[in-house]
Short mmCIF file of C-alpha atoms in Angstrom, two decimals:
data_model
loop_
_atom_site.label_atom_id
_atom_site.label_comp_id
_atom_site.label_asym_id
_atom_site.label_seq_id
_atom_site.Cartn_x
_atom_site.Cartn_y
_atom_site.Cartn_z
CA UNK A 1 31.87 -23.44 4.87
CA UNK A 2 30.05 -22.28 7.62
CA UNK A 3 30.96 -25.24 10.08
CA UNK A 4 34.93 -24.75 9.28
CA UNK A 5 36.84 -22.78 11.79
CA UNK A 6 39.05 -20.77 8.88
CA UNK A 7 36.32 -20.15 6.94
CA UNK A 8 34.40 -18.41 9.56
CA UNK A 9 37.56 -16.40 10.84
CA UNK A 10 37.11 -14.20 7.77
CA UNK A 11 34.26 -11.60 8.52
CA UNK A 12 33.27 -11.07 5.13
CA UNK A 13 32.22 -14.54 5.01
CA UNK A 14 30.48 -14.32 7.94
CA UNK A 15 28.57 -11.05 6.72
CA UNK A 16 27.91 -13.04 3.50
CA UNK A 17 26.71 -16.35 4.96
CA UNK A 18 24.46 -14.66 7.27
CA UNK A 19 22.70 -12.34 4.63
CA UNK A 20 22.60 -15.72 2.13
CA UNK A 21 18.81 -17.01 2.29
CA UNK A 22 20.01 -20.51 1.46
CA UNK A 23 22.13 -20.67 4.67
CA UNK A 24 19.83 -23.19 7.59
CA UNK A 25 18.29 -21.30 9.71
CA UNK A 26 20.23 -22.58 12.90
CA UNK A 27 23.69 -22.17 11.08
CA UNK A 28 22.32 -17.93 10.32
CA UNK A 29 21.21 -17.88 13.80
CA UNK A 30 24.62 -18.51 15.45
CA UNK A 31 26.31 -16.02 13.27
CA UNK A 32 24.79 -13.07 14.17
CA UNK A 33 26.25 -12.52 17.29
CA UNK A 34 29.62 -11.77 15.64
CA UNK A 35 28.06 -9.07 13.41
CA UNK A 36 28.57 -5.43 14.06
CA UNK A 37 25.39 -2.85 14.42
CA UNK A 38 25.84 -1.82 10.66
CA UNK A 39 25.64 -5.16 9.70
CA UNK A 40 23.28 -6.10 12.29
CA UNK A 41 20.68 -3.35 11.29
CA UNK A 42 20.50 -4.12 7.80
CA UNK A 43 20.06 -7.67 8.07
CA UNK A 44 16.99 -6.59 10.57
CA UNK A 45 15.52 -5.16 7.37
CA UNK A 46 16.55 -7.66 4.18
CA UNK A 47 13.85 -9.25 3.01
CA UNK A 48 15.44 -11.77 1.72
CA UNK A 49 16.43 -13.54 4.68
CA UNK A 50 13.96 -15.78 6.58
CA UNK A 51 11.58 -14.21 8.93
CA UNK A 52 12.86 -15.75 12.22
CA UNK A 53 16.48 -14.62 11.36
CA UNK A 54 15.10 -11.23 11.26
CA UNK A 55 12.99 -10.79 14.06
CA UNK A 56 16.27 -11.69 15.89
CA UNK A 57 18.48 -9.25 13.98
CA UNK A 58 16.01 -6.84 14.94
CA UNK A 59 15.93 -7.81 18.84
CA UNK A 60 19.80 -7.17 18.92
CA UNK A 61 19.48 -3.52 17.40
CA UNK A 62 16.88 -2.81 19.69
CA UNK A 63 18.53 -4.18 22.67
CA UNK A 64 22.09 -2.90 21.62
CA UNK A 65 20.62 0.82 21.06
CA UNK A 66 18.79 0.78 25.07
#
């Protein structure tokens, strides 16, 4: 789903995949630039996600609120 170009059109999908711990790393990764703040700030805090794709989430807020 997350390599197919209509799948990843939809933006609830996107949200989904990217907040899904089972998603690779490297697939999560390249999604999160099309997330907005909202989005973007709560991923920075889910604990269910893996600890790299956080620590990125979290680099975006910080560098999106300077």
């Amino acid at each position: 789903i997350g390599q197919t170009r209509g799948w990843i059109k939809n933006y609830g999908i996107v949200v989904a995949l990217s907040k899904n711990p089972k998603t690779p790393l490297a697939m999560s990764l390249t999604l999160i630039h099309r997330l907005n703040d909202r989005d973007l700030r709560g991923l920075s805090i889910d604990r269910n996600v893996p600890e790299p794709l956080r620590i990125a989430a979290r680099k975006k807020v910080v560098l999106a609120t300077k």
